[in-house]
Coordinates of C-alpha atoms in Angstrom, one line a residue:
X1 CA 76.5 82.6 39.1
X2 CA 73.0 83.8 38.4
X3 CA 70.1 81.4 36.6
X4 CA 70.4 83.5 33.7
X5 CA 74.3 82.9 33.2
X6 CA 73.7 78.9 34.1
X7 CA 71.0 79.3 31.2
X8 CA 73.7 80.8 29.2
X9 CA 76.0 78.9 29.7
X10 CA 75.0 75.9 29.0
X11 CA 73.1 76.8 25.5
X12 CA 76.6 77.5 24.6
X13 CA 78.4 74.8 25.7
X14 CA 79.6 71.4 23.6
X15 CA 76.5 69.4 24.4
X16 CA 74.2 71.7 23.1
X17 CA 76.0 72.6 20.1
X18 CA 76.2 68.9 18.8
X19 CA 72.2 68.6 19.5
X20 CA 72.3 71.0 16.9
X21 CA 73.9 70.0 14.8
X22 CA 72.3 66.3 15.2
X23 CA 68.6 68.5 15.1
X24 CA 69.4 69.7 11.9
X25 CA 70.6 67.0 9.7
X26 CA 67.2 65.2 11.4
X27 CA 65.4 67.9 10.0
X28 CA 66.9 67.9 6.7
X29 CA 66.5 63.9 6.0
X30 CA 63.1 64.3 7.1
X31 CA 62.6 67.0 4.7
X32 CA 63.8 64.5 1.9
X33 CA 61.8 61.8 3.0
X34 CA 58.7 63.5 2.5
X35 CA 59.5 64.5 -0.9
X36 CA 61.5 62.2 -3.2
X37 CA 59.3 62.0 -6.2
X38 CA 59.8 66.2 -6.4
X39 CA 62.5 65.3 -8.9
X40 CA 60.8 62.5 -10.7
X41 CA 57.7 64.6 -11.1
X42 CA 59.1 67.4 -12.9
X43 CA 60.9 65.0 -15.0
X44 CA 57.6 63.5 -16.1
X45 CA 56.1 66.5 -16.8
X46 CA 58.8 67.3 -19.0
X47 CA 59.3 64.5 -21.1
X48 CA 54.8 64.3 -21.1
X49 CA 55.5 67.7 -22.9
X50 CA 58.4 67.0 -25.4
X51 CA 56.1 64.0 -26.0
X52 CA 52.9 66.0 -26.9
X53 CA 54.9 68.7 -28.8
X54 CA 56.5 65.4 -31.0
X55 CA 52.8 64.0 -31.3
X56 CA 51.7 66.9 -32.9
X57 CA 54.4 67.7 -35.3
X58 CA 54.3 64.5 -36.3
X59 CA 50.6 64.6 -37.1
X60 CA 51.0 67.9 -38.2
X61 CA 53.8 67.3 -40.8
X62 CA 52.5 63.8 -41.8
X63 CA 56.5 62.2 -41.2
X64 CA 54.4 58.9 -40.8
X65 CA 52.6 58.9 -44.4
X66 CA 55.1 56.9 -46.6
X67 CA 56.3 58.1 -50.3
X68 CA 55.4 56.1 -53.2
X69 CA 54.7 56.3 -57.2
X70 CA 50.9 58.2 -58.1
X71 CA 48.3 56.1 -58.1
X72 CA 47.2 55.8 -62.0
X73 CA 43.8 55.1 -63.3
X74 CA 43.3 54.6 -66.9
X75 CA 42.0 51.8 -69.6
X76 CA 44.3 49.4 -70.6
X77 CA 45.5 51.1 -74.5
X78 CA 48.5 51.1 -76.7
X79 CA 48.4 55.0 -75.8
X80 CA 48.1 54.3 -72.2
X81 CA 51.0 51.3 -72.4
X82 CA 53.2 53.7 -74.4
X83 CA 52.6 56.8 -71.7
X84 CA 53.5 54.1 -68.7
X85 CA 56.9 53.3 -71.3
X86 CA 57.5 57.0 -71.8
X87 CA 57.0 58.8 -68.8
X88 CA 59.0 57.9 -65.8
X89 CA 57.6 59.9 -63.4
X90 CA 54.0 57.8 -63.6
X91 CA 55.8 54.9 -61.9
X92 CA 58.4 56.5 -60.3
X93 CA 58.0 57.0 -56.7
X94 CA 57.6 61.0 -55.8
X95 CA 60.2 61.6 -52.9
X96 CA 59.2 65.8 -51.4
X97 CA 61.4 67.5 -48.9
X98 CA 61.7 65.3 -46.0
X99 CA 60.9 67.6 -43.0
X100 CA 57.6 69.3 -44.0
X101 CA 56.6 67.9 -47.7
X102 CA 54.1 65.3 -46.4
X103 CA 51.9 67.8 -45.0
X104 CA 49.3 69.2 -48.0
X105 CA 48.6 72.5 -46.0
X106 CA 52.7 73.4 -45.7
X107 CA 52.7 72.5 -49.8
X108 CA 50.1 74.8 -50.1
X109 CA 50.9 77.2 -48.0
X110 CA 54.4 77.5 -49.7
X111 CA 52.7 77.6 -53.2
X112 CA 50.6 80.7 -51.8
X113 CA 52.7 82.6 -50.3
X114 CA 56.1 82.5 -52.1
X115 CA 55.0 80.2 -55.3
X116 CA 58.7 79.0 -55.8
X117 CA 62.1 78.9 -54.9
X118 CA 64.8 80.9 -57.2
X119 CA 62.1 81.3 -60.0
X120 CA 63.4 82.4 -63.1
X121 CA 62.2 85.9 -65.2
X122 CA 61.0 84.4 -68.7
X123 CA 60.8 87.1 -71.3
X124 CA 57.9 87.3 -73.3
X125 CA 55.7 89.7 -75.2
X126 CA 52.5 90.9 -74.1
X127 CA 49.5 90.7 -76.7
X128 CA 46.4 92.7 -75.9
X129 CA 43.2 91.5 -77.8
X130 CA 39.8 93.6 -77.9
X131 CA 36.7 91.4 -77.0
X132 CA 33.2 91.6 -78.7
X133 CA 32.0 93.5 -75.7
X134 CA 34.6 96.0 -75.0
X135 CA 36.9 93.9 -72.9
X136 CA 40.8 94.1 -73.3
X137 CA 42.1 90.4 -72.8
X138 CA 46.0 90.1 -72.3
X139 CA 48.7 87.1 -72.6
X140 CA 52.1 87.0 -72.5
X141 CA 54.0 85.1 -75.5
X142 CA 57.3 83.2 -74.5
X143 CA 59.2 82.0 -77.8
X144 CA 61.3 78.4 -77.3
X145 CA 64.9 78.1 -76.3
X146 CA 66.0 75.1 -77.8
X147 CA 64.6 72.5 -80.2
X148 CA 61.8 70.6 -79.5
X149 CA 62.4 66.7 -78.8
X150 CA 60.8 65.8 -82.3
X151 CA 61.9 69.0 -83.9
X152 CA 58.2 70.3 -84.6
X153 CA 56.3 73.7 -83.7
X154 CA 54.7 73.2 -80.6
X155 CA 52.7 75.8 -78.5
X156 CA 51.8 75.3 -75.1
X157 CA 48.2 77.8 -74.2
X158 CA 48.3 78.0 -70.9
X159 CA 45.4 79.0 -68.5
X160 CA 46.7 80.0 -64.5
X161 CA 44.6 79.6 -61.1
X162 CA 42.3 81.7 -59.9
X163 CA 43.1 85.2 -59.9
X164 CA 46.5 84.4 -61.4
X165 CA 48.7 85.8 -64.7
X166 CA 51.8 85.1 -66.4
X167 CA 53.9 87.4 -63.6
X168 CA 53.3 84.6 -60.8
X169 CA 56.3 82.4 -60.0
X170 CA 54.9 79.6 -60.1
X171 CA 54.4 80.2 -63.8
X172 CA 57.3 81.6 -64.6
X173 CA 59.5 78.3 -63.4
X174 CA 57.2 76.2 -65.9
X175 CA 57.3 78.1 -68.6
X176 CA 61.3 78.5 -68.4
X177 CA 61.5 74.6 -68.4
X178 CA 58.9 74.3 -71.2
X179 CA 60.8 77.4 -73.1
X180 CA 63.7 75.2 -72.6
X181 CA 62.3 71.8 -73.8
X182 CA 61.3 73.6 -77.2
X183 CA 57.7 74.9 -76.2
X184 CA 56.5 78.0 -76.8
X185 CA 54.3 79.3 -74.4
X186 CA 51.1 81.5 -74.1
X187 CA 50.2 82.3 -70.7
X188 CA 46.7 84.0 -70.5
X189 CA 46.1 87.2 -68.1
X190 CA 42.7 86.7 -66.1
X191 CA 40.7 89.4 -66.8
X192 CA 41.4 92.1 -63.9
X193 CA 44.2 90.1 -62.4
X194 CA 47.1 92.2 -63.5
X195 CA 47.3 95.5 -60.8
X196 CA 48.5 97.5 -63.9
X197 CA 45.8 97.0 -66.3
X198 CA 42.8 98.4 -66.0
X199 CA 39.4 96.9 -67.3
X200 CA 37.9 98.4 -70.2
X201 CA 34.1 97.3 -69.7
X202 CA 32.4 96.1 -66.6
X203 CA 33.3 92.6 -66.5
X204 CA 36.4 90.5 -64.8
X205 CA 37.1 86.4 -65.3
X206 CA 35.1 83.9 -63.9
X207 CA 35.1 80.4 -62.4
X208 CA 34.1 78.7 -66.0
X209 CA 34.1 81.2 -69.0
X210 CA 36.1 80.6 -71.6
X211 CA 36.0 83.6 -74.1
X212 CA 39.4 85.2 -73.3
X213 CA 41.2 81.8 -73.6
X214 CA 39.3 81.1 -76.5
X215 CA 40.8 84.7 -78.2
X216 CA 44.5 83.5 -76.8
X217 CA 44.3 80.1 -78.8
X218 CA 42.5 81.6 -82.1
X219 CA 45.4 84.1 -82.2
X220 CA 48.0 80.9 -81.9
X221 CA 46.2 80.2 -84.3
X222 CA 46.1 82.2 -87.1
X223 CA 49.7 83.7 -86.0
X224 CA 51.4 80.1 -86.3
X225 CA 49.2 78.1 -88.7
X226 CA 51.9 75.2 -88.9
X227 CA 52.0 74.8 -84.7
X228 CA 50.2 72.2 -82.6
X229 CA 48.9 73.2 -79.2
X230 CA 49.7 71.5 -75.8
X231 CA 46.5 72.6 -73.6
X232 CA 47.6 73.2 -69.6
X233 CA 45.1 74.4 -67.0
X234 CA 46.2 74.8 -63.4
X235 CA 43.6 75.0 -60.8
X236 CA 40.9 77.1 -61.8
X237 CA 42.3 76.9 -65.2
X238 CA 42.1 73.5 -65.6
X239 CA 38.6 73.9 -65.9
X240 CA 38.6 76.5 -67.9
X241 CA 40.6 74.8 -70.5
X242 CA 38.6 71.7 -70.4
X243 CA 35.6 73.4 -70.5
X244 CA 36.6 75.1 -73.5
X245 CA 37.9 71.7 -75.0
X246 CA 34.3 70.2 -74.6
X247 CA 32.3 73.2 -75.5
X248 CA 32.7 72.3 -79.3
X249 CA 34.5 69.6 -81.6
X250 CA 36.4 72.5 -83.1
X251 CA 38.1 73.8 -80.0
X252 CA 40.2 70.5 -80.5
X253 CA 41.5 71.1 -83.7
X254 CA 45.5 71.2 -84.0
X255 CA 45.5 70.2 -79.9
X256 CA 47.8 67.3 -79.4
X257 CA 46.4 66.7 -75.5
X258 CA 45.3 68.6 -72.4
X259 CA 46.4 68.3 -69.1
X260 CA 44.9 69.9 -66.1
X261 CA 46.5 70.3 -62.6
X262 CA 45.0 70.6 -58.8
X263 CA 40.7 71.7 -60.0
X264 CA 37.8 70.6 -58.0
X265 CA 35.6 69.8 -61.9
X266 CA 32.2 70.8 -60.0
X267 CA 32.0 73.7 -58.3
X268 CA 27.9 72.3 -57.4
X269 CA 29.5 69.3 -55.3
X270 CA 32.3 71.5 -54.2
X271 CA 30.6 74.0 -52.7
X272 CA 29.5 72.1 -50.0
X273 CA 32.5 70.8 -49.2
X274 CA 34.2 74.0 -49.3
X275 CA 32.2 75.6 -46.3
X276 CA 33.2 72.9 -44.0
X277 CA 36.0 73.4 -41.6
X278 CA 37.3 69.5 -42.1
X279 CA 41.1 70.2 -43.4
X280 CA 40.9 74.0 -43.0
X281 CA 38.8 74.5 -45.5
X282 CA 37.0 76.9 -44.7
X283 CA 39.8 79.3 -43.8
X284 CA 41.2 78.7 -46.8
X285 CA 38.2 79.7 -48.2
X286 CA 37.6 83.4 -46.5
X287 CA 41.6 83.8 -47.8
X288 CA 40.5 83.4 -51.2
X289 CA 37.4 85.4 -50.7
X290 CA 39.3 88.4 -49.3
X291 CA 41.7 88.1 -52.2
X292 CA 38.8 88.2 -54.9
X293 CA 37.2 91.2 -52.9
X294 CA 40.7 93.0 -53.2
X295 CA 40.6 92.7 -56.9
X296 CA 37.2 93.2 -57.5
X297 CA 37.0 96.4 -55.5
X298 CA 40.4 97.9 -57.3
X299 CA 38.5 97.9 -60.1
X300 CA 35.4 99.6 -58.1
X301 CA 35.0 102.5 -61.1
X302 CA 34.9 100.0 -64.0
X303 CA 32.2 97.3 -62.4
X304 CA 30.8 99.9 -60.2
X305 CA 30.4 103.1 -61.5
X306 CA 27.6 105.3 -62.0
X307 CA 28.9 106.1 -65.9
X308 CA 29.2 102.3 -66.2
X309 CA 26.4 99.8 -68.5
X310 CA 26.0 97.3 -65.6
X311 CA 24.2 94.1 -66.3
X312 CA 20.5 94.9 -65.2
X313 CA 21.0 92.2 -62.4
X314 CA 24.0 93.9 -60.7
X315 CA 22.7 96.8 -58.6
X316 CA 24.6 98.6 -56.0
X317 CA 23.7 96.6 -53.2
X318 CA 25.6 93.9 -54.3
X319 CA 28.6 96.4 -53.5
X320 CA 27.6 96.1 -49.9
X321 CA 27.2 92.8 -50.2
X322 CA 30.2 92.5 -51.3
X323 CA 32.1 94.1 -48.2
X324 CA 30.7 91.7 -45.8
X325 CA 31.1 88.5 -47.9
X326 CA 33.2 85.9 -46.0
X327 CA 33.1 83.1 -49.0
X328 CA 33.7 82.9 -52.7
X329 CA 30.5 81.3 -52.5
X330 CA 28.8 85.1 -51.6
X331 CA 31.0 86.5 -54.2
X332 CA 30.1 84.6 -56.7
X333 CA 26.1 84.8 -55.8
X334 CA 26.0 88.7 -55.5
X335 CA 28.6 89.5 -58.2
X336 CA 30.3 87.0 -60.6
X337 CA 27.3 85.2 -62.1
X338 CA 25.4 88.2 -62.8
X339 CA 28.4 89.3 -65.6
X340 CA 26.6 86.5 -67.3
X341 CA 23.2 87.0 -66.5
X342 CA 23.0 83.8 -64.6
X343 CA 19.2 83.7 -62.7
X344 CA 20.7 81.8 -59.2
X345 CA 24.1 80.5 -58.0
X346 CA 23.3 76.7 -58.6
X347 CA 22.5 77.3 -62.4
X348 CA 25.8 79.1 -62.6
X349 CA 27.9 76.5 -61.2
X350 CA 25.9 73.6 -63.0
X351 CA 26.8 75.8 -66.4
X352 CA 30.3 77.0 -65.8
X353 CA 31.8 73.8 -64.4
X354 CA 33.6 71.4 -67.0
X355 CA 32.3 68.0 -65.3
X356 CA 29.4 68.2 -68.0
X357 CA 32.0 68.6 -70.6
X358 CA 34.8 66.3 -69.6
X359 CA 33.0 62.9 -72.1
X360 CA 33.2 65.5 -75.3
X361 CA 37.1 65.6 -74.9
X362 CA 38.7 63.4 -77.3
X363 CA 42.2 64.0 -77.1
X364 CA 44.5 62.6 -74.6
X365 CA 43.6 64.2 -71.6
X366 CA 45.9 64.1 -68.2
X367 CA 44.3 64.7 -64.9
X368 CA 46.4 65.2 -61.7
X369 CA 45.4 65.9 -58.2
X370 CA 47.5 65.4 -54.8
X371 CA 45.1 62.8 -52.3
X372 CA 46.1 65.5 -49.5
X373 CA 45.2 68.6 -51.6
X374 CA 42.9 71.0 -48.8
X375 CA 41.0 72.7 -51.0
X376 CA 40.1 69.9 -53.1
X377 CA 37.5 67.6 -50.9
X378 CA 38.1 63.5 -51.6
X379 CA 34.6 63.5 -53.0
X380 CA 35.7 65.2 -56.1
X381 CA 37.8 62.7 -57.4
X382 CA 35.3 60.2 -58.1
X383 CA 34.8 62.1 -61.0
X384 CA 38.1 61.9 -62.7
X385 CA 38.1 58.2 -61.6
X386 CA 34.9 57.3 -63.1
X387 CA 35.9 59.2 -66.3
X388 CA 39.1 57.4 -66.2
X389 CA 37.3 54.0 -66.4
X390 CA 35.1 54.8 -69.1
X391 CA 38.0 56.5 -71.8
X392 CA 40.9 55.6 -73.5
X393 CA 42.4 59.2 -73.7
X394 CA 42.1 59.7 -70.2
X395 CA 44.7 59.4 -67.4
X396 CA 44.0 60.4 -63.7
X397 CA 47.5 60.9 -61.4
X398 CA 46.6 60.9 -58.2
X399 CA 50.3 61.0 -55.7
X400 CA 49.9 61.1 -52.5
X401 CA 51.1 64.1 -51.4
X402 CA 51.7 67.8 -52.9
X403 CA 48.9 69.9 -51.8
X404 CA 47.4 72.4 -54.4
X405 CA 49.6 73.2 -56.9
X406 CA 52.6 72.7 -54.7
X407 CA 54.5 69.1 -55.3
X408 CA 58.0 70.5 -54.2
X409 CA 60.6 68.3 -54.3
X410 CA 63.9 68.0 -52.3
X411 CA 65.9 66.4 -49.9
X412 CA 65.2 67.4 -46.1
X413 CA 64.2 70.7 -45.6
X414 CA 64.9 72.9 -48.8
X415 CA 62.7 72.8 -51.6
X416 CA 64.2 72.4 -55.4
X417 CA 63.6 75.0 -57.8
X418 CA 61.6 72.8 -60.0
X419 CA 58.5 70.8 -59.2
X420 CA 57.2 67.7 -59.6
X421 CA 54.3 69.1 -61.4
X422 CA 56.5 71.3 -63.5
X423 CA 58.7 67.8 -64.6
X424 CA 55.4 65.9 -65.3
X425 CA 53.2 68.1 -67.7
X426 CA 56.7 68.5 -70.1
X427 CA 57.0 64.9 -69.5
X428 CA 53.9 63.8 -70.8
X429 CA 53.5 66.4 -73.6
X430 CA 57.0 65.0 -75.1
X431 CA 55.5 61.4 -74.9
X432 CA 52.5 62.5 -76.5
X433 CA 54.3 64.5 -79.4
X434 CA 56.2 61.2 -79.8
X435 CA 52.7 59.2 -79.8
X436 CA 51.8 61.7 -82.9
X437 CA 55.2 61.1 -84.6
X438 CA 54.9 57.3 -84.6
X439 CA 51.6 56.9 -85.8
X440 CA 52.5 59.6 -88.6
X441 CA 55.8 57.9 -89.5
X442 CA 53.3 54.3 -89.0
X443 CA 50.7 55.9 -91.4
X444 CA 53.2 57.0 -93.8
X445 CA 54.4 53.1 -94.0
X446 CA 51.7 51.8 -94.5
X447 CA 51.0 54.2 -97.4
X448 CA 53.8 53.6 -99.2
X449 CA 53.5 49.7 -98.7
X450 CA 49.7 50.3 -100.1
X451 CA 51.5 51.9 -103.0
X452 CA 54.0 49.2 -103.9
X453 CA 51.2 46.8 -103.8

């Protein structure tokens, strides 16, 4: 037999195949040995990720922050005891959906995108009213669907957000609940917010005037001479209407109480606040700049044109200006104040903003922010507070959660049709209605036992 064969034959024989096999379960244990954290490792990673990814929902959503009734700031009264007695929600704790209603940005985000769930379709009458200076102001009239808790006439004037009308849904779910708690309600249309009506002189709404709600209540009015008004301002319209409140002593007549949801009451102090990017926001703030420009440029011709009577301090570079503006804060400084003739942005907020009207209010006057609104900075609120300490008539509601104009309520993820917001203002205009009727029905006593003496 040749070398090669003896080579052969003994790779082949049983010795060598059992060195094999012995070779390569060596090689396999040894293979183990040198990595048995492998497993372990990716395991870690895994659960470090799940982790992170909890961490931030968490944070994101808020699931820590606990529910619990508003925080209430007021002077010690008989009105402020009876509004405690009457209105539940003030001291009852404000439960939103479980999953995502602790975090103010989802509330508001919700409120801005789809307003609210299942909203209802109102029907209602649309009044147009011819300003002094051309202008056509619009509202929309919604007549009551069942009697009103004390059986009187009693007309909620309405003022929305910025931007907003009577067509929004957020609207139209409270005035269905107010329709059916006996109010009628006049919703004002901000001047060039409705897509279908076109402006009749060059002029749209601003952040503070009042003269279009102003027309909407004179025409309540004089229409219903016998009703008693319920003033409601959301947002930008709560500073409308309490700017219009404390523009004059008669503004008040035959108004039973204000209340105003979600508004910032200095647009000076805000200002600041509103160009920082602590809470978002100041992306929420090029959103509702690139909204305004929308509007503003669909009514180009009207504001723009070269047949139009501009104010002499709008000129056609404020058009340009216009396109590149990344804040309401630019808007407002190239285009809004000059409809008034306003010389420089500061005098136009210091002017148009209701803080330096809020002490001429005498009627009972509800204030209600959320503590995690975005848009609404925590300095803000030491003005409702400070106002709160100072007057009997006044109320601040401060919950903890809701965002701006959101406060949905509901169980774990689904939102109720109805707010929290939307339960409250009809809650506390039916306690105050009942305030009137007692001390009417108390006055009336105390007449007749003045008589029998």
């Amino acid at each position: 037999m040749s070398a090669a064969g003896s080579r052969g034959a003994a790779g082949t024989g049983p010795g060598a195949s059992w060195a094999g096999v012995v070779n390569h379960t060596q090689i396999k244990m040894n293979a183990m040995l040198e990595t048995p954290e492998l497993p372990a490792v990716f395991d870690g990673v895994k659960l470090a990720a799940v982790a992170a990814v909890l961490y931030v929902i968490v944070r994101c959503l808020n699931l820590k922050s606990p529910t619990a009734s508003p925080d209430l700031y007021f002077l010690d009264s008989g009105l402020s005891r009876f509004l405690l007695k009457s209105c539940p929600l003030l001291t009852k704790e404000y439960i939103p959906p479980l999953i995502w209603g602790k975090s103010g940005h989802i509330q508001t985000a919700l409120y801005g995108k789809m307003g609210r769930v299942r909203s209802p379709h109102p029907y209602g009458h649309r009044k147009f009213i011819t300003m002094s200076d051309g202008a056509t102001s619009t509202f929309d009239l919604f007549e009551p669907l069942a009697e009103h808790c004390v059986g009187d006439d009693v007309t909620m004037v309405i003022c929305p957000g910025i931007a907003n009308h009577s067509e929004k849904q957020y609207i139209r779910t409270f005035v269905d609940y107010a329709q059916k708690n006996g109010y009628r309600c006049a919703v004002l249309n901000h001047l060039g917010a409705l897509p279908n009506i076109e402006l009749t002189s060059p002029r749209m709404f601003t952040y503070g005037c009042t003269w279009e709600f102003g027309a909407m209540v004179n025409y309540i009015k004089k229409t219903y001479p016998l009703t008693q008004l319920v003033v409601v301002g959301f947002s930008l319209g709560g500073n409308i209407v309490c700017k219009y409140l404390g523009e004059t002593q008669a503004n008040q007549e035959k108004v039973l109480c204000c209340v105003s949801v979600c508004q910032g009451y200095s647009a000076l102090r805000a200002q600041e606040t509103f160009m920082q990017w602590d809470q978002c926001r100041r992306f929420y703030n090029f959103l509702m700049a690139d909204n305004m420009k929308k509007i503003i440029l669909s009514h180009r011709q009207a504001l723009f044109g070269d047949h139009v009577k501009k104010p002499q301090s709008l000129e056609d570079t404020d058009l340009s200006r216009l396109y590149t503006a990344t804040s309401l804060m630019q808007i407002d400084d190239n285009v809004m104040r000059k409809f008034h003739g306003y010389n420089s942005l500061k005098e136009y907020y210091e002017e148009e903003s209701c803080m330096r009207y809020l002490h001429r209010i005498y009627v009972p006057l509800m204030l209600v922010n959320a503590a995690d609104d975005p848009l609404v900075h925590e300095s803000l609120l030491t003005i409702p507070k400070s106002l709160s300490e100072k007057r009997e008539n006044v109320m601040f509601v401060l919950p903890l959660h809701g965002g701006h104009l959101g406060f949905f309520e509901g169980s774990v993820l689904f939102p109720e049709p109805l707010t929290w917001m939307d339960k409250l203002v009809v809650e506390y205009a039916n306690a105050i209605c009942q305030w009137e009727r007692n001390k009417l029905q108390c006055s009336d006593t105390e007449q007749v036992d003045a008589d029998l003496e």
